[in-house]
mmCIF file of C-alpha atoms in Angstrom:
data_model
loop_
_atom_site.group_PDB
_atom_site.id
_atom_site.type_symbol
_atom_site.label_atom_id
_atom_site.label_comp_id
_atom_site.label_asym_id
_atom_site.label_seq_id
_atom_site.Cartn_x
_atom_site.Cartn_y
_atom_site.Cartn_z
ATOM 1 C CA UNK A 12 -16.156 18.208 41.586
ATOM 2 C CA UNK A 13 -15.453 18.059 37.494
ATOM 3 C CA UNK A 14 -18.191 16.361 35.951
ATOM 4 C CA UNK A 15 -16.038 14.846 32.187
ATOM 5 C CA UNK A 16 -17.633 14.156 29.446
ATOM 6 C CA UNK A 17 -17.275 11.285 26.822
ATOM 7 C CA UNK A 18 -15.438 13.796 24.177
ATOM 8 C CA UNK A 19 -13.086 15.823 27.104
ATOM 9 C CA UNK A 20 -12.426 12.223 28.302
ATOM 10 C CA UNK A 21 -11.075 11.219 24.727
ATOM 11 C CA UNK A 22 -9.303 15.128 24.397
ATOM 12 C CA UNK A 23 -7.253 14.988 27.858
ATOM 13 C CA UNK A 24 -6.241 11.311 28.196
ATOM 14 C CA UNK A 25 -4.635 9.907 24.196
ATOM 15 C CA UNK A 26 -3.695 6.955 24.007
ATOM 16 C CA UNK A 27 0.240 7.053 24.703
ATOM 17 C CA UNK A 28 -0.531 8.635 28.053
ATOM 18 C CA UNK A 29 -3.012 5.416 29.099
ATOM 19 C CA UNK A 30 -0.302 3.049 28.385
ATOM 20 C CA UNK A 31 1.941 4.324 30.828
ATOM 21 C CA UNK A 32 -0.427 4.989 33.667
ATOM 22 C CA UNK A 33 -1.897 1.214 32.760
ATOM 23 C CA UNK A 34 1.512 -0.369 32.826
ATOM 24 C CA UNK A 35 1.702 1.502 36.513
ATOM 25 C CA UNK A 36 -1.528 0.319 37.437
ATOM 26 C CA UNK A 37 -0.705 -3.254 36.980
ATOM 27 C CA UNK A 38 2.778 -2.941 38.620
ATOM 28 C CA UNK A 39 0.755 -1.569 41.364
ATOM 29 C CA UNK A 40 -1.520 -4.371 41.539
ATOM 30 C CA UNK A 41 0.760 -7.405 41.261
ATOM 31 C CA UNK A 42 2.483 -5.086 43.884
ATOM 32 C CA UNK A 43 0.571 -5.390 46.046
ATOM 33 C CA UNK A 44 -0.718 -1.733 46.349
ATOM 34 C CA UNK A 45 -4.187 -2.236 45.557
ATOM 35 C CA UNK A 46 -7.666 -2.915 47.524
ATOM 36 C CA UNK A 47 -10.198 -3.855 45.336
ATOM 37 C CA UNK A 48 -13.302 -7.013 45.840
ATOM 38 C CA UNK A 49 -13.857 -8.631 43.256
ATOM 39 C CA UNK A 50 -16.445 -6.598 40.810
ATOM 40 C CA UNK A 51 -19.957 -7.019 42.021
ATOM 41 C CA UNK A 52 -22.788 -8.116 39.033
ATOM 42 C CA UNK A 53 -26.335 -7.424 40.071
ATOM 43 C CA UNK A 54 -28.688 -9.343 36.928
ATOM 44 C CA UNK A 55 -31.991 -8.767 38.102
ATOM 45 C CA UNK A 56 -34.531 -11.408 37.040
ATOM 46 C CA UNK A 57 -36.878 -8.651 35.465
ATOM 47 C CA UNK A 58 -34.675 -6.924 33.384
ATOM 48 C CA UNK A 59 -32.441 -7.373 30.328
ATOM 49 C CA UNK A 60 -29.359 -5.613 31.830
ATOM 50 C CA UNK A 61 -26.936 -5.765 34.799
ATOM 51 C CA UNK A 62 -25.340 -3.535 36.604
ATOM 52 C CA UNK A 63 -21.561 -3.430 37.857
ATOM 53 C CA UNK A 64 -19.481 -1.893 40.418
ATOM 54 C CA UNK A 65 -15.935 -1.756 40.413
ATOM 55 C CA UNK A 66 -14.690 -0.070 43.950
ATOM 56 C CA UNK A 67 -10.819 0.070 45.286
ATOM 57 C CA UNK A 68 -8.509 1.992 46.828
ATOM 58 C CA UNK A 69 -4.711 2.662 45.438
ATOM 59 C CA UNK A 70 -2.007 3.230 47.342
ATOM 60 C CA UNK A 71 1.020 5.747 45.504
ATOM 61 C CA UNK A 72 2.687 9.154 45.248
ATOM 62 C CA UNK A 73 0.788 10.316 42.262
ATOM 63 C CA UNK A 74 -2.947 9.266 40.649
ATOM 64 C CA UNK A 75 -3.787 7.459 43.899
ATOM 65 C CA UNK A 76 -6.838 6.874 46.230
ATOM 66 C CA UNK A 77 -10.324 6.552 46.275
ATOM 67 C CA UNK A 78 -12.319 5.354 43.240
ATOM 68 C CA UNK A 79 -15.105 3.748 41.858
ATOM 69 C CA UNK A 80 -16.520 2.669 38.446
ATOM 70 C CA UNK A 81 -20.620 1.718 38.310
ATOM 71 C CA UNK A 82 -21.463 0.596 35.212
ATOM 72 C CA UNK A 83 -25.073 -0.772 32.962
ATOM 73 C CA UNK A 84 -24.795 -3.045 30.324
ATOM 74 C CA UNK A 85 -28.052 -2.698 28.448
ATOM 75 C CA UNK A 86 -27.910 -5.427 25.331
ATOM 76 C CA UNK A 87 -30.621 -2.994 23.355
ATOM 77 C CA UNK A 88 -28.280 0.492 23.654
ATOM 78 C CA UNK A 89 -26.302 -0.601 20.537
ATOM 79 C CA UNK A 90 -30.005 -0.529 18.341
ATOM 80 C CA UNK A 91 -30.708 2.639 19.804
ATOM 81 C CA UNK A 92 -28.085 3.875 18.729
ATOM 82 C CA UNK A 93 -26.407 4.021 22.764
ATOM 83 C CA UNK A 94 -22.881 2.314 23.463
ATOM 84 C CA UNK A 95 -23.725 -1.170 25.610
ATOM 85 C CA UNK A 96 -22.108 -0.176 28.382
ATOM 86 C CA UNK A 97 -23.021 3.164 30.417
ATOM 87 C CA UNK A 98 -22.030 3.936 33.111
ATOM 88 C CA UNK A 99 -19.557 6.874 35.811
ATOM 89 C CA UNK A 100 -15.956 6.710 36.827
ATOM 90 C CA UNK A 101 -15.195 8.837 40.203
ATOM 91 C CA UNK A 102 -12.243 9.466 41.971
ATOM 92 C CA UNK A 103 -12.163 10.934 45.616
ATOM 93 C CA UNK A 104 -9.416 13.180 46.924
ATOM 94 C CA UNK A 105 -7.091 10.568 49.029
ATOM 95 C CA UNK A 106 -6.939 13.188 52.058
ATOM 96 C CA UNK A 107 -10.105 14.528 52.553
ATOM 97 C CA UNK A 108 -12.886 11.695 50.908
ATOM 98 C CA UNK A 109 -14.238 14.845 48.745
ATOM 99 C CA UNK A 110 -15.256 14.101 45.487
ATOM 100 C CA UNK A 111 -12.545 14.934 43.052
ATOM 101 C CA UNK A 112 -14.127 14.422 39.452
ATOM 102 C CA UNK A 113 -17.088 11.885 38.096
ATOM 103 C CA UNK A 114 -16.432 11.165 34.391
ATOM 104 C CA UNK A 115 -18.035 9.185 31.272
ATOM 105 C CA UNK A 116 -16.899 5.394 32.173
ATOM 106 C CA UNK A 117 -17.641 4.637 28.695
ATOM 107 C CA UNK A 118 -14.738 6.499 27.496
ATOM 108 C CA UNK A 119 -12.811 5.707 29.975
ATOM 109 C CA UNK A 120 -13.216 1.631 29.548
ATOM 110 C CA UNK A 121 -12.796 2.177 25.677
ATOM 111 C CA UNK A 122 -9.482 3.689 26.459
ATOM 112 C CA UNK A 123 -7.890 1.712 29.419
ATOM 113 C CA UNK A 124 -8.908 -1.676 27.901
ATOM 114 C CA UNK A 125 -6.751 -1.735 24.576
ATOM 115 C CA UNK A 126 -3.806 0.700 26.684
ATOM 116 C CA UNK A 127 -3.690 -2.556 28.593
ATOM 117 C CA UNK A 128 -3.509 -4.614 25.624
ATOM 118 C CA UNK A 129 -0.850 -3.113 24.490
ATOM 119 C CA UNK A 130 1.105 -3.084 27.754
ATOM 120 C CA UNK A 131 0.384 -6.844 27.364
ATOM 121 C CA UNK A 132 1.713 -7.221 23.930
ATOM 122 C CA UNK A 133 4.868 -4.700 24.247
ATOM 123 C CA UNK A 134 5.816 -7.401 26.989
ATOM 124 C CA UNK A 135 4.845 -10.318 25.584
ATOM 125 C CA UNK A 136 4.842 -10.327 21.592
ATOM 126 C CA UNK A 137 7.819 -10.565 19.593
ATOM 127 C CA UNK A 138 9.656 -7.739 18.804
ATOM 128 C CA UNK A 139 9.049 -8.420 15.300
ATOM 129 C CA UNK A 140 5.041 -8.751 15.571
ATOM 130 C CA UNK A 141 3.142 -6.697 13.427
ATOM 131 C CA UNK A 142 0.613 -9.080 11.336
ATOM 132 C CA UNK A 143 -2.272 -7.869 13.362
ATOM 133 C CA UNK A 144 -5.476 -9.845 13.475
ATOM 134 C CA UNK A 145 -8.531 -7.872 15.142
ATOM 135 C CA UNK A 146 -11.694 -10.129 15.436
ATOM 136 C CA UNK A 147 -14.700 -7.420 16.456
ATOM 137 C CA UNK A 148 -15.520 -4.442 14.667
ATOM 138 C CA UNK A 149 -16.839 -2.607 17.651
ATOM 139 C CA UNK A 150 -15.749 0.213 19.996
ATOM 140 C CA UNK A 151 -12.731 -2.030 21.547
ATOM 141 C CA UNK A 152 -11.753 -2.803 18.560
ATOM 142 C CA UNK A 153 -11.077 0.572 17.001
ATOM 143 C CA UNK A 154 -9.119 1.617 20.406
ATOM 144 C CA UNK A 155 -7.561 -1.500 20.011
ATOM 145 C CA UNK A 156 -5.994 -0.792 16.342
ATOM 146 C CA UNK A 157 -5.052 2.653 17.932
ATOM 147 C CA UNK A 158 -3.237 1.027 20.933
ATOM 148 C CA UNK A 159 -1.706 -1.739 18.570
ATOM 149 C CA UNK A 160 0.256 0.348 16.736
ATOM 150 C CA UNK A 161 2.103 2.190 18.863
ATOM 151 C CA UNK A 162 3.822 -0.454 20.681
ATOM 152 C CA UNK A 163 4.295 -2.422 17.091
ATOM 153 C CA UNK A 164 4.894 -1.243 13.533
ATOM 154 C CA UNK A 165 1.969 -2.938 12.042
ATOM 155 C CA UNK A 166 2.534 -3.961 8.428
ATOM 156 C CA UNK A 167 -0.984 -6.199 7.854
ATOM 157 C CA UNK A 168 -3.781 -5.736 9.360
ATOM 158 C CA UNK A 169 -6.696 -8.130 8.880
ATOM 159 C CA UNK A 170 -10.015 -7.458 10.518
ATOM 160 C CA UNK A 171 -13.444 -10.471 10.943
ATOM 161 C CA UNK A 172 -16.922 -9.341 12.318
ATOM 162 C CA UNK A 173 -20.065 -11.049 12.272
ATOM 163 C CA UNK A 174 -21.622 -8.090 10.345
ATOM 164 C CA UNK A 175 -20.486 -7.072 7.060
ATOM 165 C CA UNK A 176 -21.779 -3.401 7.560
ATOM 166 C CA UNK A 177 -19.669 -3.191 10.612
ATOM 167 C CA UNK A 178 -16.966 -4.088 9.509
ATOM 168 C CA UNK A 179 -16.909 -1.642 6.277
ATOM 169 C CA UNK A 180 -17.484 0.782 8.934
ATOM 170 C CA UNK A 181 -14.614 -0.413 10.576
ATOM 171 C CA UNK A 182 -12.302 -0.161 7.704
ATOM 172 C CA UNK A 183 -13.544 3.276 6.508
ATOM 173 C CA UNK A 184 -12.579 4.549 9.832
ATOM 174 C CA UNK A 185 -9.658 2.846 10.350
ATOM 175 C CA UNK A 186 -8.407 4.665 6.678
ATOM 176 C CA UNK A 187 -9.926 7.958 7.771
ATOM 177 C CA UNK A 188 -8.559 8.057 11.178
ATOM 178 C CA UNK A 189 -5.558 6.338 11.179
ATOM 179 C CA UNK A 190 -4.566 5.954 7.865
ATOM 180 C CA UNK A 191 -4.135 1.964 8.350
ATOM 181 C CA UNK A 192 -5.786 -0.436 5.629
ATOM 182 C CA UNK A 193 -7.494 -3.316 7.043
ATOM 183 C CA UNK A 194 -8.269 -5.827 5.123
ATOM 184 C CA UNK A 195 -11.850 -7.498 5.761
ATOM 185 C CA UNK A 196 -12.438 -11.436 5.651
ATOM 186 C CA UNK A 197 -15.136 -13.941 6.043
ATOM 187 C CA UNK A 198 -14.180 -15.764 8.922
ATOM 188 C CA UNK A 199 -12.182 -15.618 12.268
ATOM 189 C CA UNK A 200 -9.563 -18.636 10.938
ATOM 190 C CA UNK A 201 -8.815 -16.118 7.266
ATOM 191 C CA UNK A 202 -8.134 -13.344 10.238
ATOM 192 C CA UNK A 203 -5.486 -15.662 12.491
ATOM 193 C CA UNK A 204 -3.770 -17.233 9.564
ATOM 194 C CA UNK A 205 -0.046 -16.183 10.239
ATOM 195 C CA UNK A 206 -1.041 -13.466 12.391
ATOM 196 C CA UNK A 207 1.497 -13.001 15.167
ATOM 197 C CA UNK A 208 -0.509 -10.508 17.051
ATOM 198 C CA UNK A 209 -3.873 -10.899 17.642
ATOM 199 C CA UNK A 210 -6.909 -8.922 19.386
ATOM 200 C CA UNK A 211 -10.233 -10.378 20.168
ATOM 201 C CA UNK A 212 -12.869 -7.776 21.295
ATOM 202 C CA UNK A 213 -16.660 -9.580 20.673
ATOM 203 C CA UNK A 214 -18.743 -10.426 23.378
ATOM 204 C CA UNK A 215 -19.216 -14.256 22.249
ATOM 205 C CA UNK A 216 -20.207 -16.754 24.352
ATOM 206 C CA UNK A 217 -18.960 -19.255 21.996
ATOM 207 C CA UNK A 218 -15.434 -20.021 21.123
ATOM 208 C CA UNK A 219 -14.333 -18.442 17.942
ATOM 209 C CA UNK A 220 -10.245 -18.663 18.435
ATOM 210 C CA UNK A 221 -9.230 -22.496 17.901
ATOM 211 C CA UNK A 222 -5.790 -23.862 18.353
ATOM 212 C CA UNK A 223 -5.031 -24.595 15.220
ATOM 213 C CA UNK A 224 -5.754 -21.175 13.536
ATOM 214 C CA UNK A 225 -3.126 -19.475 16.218
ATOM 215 C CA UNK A 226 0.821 -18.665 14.525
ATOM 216 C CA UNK A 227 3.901 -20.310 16.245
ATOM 217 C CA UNK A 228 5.004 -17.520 18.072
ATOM 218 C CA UNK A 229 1.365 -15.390 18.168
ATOM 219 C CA UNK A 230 0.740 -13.664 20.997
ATOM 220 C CA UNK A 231 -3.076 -12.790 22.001
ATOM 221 C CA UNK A 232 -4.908 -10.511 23.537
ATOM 222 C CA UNK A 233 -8.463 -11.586 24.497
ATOM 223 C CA UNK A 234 -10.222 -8.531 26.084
ATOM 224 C CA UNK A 235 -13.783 -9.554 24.805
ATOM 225 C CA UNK A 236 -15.767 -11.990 26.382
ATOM 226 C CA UNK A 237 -15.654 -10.660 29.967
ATOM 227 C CA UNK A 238 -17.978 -13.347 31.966
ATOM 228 C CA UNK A 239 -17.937 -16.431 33.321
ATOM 229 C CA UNK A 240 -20.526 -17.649 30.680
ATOM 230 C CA UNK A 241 -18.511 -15.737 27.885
ATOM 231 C CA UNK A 242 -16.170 -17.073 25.616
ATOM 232 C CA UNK A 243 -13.688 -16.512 22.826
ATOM 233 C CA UNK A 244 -10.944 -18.677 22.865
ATOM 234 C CA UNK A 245 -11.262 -22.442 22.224
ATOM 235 C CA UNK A 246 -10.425 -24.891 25.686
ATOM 236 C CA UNK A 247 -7.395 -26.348 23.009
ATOM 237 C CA UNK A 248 -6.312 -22.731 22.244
ATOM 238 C CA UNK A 249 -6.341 -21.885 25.773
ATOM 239 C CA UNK A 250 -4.246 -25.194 26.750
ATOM 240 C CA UNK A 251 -1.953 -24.524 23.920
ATOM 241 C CA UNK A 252 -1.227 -21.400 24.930
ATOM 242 C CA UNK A 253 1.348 -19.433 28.165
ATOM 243 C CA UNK A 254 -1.717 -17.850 29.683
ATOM 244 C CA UNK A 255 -1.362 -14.824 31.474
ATOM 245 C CA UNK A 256 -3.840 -12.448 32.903
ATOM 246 C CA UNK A 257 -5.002 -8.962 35.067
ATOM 247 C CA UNK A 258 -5.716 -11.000 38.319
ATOM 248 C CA UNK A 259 -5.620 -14.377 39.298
ATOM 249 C CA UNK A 260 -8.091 -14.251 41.268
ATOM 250 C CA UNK A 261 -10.704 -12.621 38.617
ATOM 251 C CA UNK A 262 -9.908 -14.977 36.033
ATOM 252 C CA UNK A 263 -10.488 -18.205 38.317
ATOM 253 C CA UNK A 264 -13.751 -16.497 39.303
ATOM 254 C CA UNK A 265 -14.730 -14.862 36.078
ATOM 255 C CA UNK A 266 -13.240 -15.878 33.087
ATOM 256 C CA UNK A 267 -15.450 -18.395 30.719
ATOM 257 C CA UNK A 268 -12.217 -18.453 28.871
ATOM 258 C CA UNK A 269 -10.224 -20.126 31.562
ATOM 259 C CA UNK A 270 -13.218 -21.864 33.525
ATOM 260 C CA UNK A 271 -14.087 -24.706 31.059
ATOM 261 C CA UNK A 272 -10.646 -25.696 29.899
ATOM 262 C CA UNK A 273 -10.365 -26.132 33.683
ATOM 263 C CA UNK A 274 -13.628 -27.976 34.046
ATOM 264 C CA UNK A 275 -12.714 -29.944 30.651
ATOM 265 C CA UNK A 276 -9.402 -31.312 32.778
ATOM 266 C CA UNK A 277 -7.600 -29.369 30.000
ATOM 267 C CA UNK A 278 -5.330 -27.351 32.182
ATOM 268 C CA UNK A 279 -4.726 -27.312 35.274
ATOM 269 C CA UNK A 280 -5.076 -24.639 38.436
ATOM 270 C CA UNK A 281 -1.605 -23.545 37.771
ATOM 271 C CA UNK A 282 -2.121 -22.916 34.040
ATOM 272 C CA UNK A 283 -1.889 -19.488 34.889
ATOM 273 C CA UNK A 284 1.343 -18.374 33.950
ATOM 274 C CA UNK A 285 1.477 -14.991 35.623
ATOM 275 C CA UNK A 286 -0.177 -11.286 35.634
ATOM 276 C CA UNK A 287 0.738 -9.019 33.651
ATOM 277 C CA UNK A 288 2.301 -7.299 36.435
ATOM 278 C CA UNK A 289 4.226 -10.076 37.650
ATOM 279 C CA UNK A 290 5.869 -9.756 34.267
ATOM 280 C CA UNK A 291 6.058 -5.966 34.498
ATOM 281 C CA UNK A 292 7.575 -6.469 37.388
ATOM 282 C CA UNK A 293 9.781 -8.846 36.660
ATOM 283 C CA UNK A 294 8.974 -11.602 39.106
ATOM 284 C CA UNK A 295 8.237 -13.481 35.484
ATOM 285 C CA UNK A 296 10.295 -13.573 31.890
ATOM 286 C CA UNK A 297 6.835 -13.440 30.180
ATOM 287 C CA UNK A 298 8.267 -15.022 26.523
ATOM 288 C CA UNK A 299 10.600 -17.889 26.946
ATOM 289 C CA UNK A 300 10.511 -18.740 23.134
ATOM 290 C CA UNK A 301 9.940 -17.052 20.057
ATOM 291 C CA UNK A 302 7.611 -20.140 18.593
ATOM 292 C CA UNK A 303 5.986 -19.953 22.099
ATOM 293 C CA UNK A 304 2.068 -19.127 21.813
ATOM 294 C CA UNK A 305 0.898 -16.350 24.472
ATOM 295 C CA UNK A 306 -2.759 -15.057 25.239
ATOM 296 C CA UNK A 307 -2.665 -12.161 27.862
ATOM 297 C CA UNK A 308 -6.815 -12.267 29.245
ATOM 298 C CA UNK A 309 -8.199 -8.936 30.151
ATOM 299 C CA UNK A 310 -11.112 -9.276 32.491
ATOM 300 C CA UNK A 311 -10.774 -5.221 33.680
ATOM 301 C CA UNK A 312 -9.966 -4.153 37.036
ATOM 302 C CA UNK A 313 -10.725 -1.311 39.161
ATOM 303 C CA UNK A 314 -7.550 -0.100 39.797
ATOM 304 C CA UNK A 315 -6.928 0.423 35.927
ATOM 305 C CA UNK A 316 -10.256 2.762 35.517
ATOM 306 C CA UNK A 317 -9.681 4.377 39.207
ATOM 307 C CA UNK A 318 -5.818 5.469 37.932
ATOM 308 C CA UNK A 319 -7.578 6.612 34.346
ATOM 309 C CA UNK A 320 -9.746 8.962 36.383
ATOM 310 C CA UNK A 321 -7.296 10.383 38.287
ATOM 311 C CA UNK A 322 -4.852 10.694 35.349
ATOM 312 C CA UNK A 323 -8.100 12.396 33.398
ATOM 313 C CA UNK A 324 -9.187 14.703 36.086
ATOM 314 C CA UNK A 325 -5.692 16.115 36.759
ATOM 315 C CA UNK A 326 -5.422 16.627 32.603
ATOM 316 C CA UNK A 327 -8.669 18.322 32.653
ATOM 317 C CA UNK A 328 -7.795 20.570 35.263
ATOM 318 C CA UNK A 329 -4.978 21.363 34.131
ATOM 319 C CA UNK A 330 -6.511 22.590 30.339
ATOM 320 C CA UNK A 331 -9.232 24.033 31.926
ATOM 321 C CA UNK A 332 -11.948 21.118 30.756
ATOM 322 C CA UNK A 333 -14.676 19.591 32.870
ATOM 323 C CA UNK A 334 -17.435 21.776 34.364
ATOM 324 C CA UNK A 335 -17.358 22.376 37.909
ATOM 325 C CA UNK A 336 -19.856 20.912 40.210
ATOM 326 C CA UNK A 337 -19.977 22.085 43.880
ATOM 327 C CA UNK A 338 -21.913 19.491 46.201
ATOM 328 C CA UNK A 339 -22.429 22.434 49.088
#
């Protein structure tokens, strides 16, 4: 077995390479190809964390089988100076059940999270999108800007976060790294004016997208907020909006964003548009009009970090990265 770390993770699998295994993944999905529960959330009473698991089986010629992400959300990491989430990926061998690889899941989730995104928005922005709004400062929301632009030419990028040092942070890296200038504003609505592409990545559990701050013609990705008691977008924005998500069934069960529109009477059960890999597919148009508001929510799904690990430990093999691990 390859045990990956968080820097070999980032190395072996860029960017451009996790949007095309994430746009399979969700083909496979909507397909039909995938076995996955629904992600299981243990909160224990006594303690400030949670724990995840993310288990499922794929079914395909290449980056298929076995896998499992188990992940801890610990809210006091980030003042430690610790990512929130920690947590493994592994990946079995689909013949034999033997342990393949068991990798750094917070590299992993950093990565497949905004490739999804911008499988989302290559399908379901306007071609001519590239006023980017990116609310969140954060992890997701550098991967984001690196995902962004290379499914859209980006000519403006605008950038809102609760904390001002963040957010120089964010903009020093964002020059450094990418050579992209973000400008920084005071508030969410400076951020959304005119934007047509938009990224939220906080972990709010209050609203901070409302309808009237979204473009004609904006599409959104919301991939913050990922609990039922979470929210970013507004119950107006979401009603405004062609909604379209990973998995039905996860964002009826787990999405704050969807659930109290839908309790409000706001929408109704078949608000949802279509997944993403409906549209991939193209059992959906996705756009019908360019003035047409869409928000793509990203909840995260097993199958996305189970193809990720198999699309990382066949890289790593391949370049000779990962140290070996024998269970015997």
């Amino acid at each position: 077995m390859l045990l990956i770390d968080r820097a070999t993770v980032r190395q072996v699998y860029p960017m451009n390479r996790a949007i095309e295994v994430m746009a399979e993944a969700m083909r496979r999905y909507s397909g039909g190809l995938v076995d996955q529960p629904l992600r299981t959330i243990l909160r224990p009473e006594s303690d400030s964390g949670l724990l995840g698991t993310m288990p499922g089986y794929v079914q395909g010629e290449e980056l298929a089988g076995y896998g499992l992400k188990a992940m801890v959300l610990k809210p006091e990491n980030p003042a430690r100076g610790l990512d929130l989430h920690i947590g493994i990926v592994m990946v079995f061998d689909p013949d034999t059940g033997v342990p393949v690889a068991m990798m750094d899941a917070g590299a992993v989730t950093a990565i497949r999270t905004a490739a999804v995104s911008a499988v989302a928005a290559d399908a379901l922005a306007r071609p001519d999108a590239g006023d980017l709004a990116v609310l969140g400062s954060g992890v997701q929301a550098r991967s984001h800007l690196e995902a962004m632009r290379l499914v859209r030419p980006l000519r403006r990028v605008r950038a809102w976060s609760r904390t001002a040092e963040n957010a120089q942070a964010y903009r020093e890296w964002a020059a450094k790294k990418l050579d992209i200038e973000v400008e920084l504003v005071a508030t969410p609505a400076e951020a959304l004016a005119g934007a047509d592409l938009v990224c939220t990545t906080t972990s709010t559990k209050e609203p901070i997208v409302e309808a009237a701050d979204l473009a004609p013609g904006a599409h959104l990705n919301a991939a913050g907020a990922s609990f039922a008691d979470h929210r970013e977008l507004s119950s107006e924005a979401v009603a405004r909006s062609t909604f379209f998500v990973d998995s039905r069934q996860s964002a009826e069960s787990e999405s704050g964003d969807l659930r109290a529109p839908l309790a409000e009477g706001l929408v109704g059960p078949d608000h949802i548009a279509a997944e993403l890999g409906e549209v991939l597919l193209g059992d959906h148009p996705g756009r019908r009009a360019a003035e047409e508001i869409t928000i793509y929510k990203s909840l995260g799904l097993g199958v996305q970090d189970i193809m990720s690990g198999f699309a990382i430990a066949e890289a790593a093999q391949a370049q000779g990265h990962g140290h070996r691990f024998t269970l015997d």
